Phi, psi and omega in degrees: 000146180257124179273125178240133180237131171259109186298130177078002182260185181274355194238130165228125181285127187296139177246113184296341179292341185273354190303322184263010179270153183233143178235136175256127178244128179253112180118116183256033172282191181305318181295314180296318180295315182294316179295320179300316181294318181294320179292319180299323178295340177269009179082013182266135178282134185232133168252118182251120185254127179226126184285338180272177183278353179212160177273171177116336177057220183293343178300331181293343179270001188256148181263300178230151182260158176256153000266359188263359178064028175293147179295128178294326180294331177298318178291318179301317181294322178296316180297320179293320180298323180295336182285355176282004178301137183297341180272002181250128173247118186260132179243096179270161182052037186227134177250146173274108188271320186223118182251127181219148171257127185278169179297334180277002179087005177266184183231141175237140181229118175274128184264163180294339176269013178075005173288157180233125178251147174230143181211166180271343177211156181234129178243124179261113174238056189278002169061215185221168169241152179279142178299137179277109190297335180293346176292338174262078187301327183294346179272346172083012179291132184084353179251313180254137184292339186263019175246120180230171177261167178298326179291319178296325177295320177302320179295324176295321176300319180299329179270001179055040182214131177224093180227157174285163179305333179280359179089007180261156174280135177291140181260339178221120185239137177239133176257126182253115182280165170056046176270105183094004177234150178051045186226101182295333182297327180253008172084013177247099180268353184275157174272133179278357165076328189249352187295320182298309183290329176296318178297318179298312180300313183292324178298320178295318180295322177296317178301319180294327179279325184232079187300335184267355185285153169269132184231128181235142171244122178256115190231161172269306175212139177274116184248091184259080191270340191262165178300126179086353184288313180298320179296321178294322178298315179294320179298322179301322180281312190278322183264322187255359175056041173280133182261127181251125182240122180277106181174151183256137179296132178255331185199145173228140176220181184226138177275174181296331180267020173071017172275143177276143174239123181242150175242125183221143172261121175283103186284348177282323180255354176071032180231145176285148178237145173231127189216147173264145178227150172270333181210135177237129182248122181266121180276090186283142185266190182254143171231161176299138182287161176296326177298321178293315181296322180290322177296320176302315183293314186285329187252005179057048179272156175284144182239135177287160178304332181275003176097344179283165180286136183271130177287162180298324178208134184287351182246312192252335182232056183288337181264357179255147174264185177280358179248129181300133177088355179252122185243161185228148175204152175072210187281013170290337182256335183184159173300136179217152169279175185295319181300312180293326179297314180293320177296318179296323179294320178294320177299317179297320179299320178294318178299318181292318179301318178294320179295317180295323176298318182296313182287332178291320182287340181274350180278000000 
């Protein structure tokens, strides 16, 4: 039988040679869940390892997705339901402690519960970690009560409540872009790709909750790369009266009555600005996860300058690593939105299915 894969599509033609092959997936976020389901549908046995008590990764912290405002929990529930496939064995609350490639070209993974898994291929969907906002001390996170992160704001949306610690509604809110991204001072020169559109979405949601509030977005450059993103940006300005100021925050302080005072240079008009805020939201970026960095070390994988795992080729082999039999998907290689993450996971599943057919036919 000839295995044909349409990369990023819904279809992979089943190859009966793969039935007895096994794949180990490390990371139970959206990419790991989607790849596990696609491989399982091809008759391939999958061990999916997740260190947390549930799958879904950072998606579990989100309220609504952009640009269509779909419920994030709806996607999480679908991904979890797919894991009930009989060809998937899920290992929750479990860490992959020791990753090795055997002399026979297979892979062994020692688990934190002392279990040992073996597989014919290894897929790393180790995702990303969020930038720790307290590293930017000048922004006051962890110092001032009225400074929160974009993830914390999403959690407030989930509770349908947006109030200051004193129980009042904020009247002036500022969103600060590029916190932990494109910042040489903290060693992150890469763009996290999603902060701009997240700020636009959240600003609209705040406007819907607080129609009388003043809302500002302070940005370096607006990067609206995805379908529907530019339209959402325009809608934020024209329909929701969100004010966008091109300038980077230099300093934040707090008055005696707990109001924030920020200093920003408006780079479009070339003048410094000083403004009071009731609430400041830091749009924190993505960094390579500890799981990705540890996999690089243990498996001798190539690492990109930004810390993420480097693909074998940026155009033609994005799902392959520099080591045979080790595959990559999702934000283990670069910041991605959810749509691209799921597409990348399907592509990786197709690559793995083709690889398993190849090694099976050579035995």
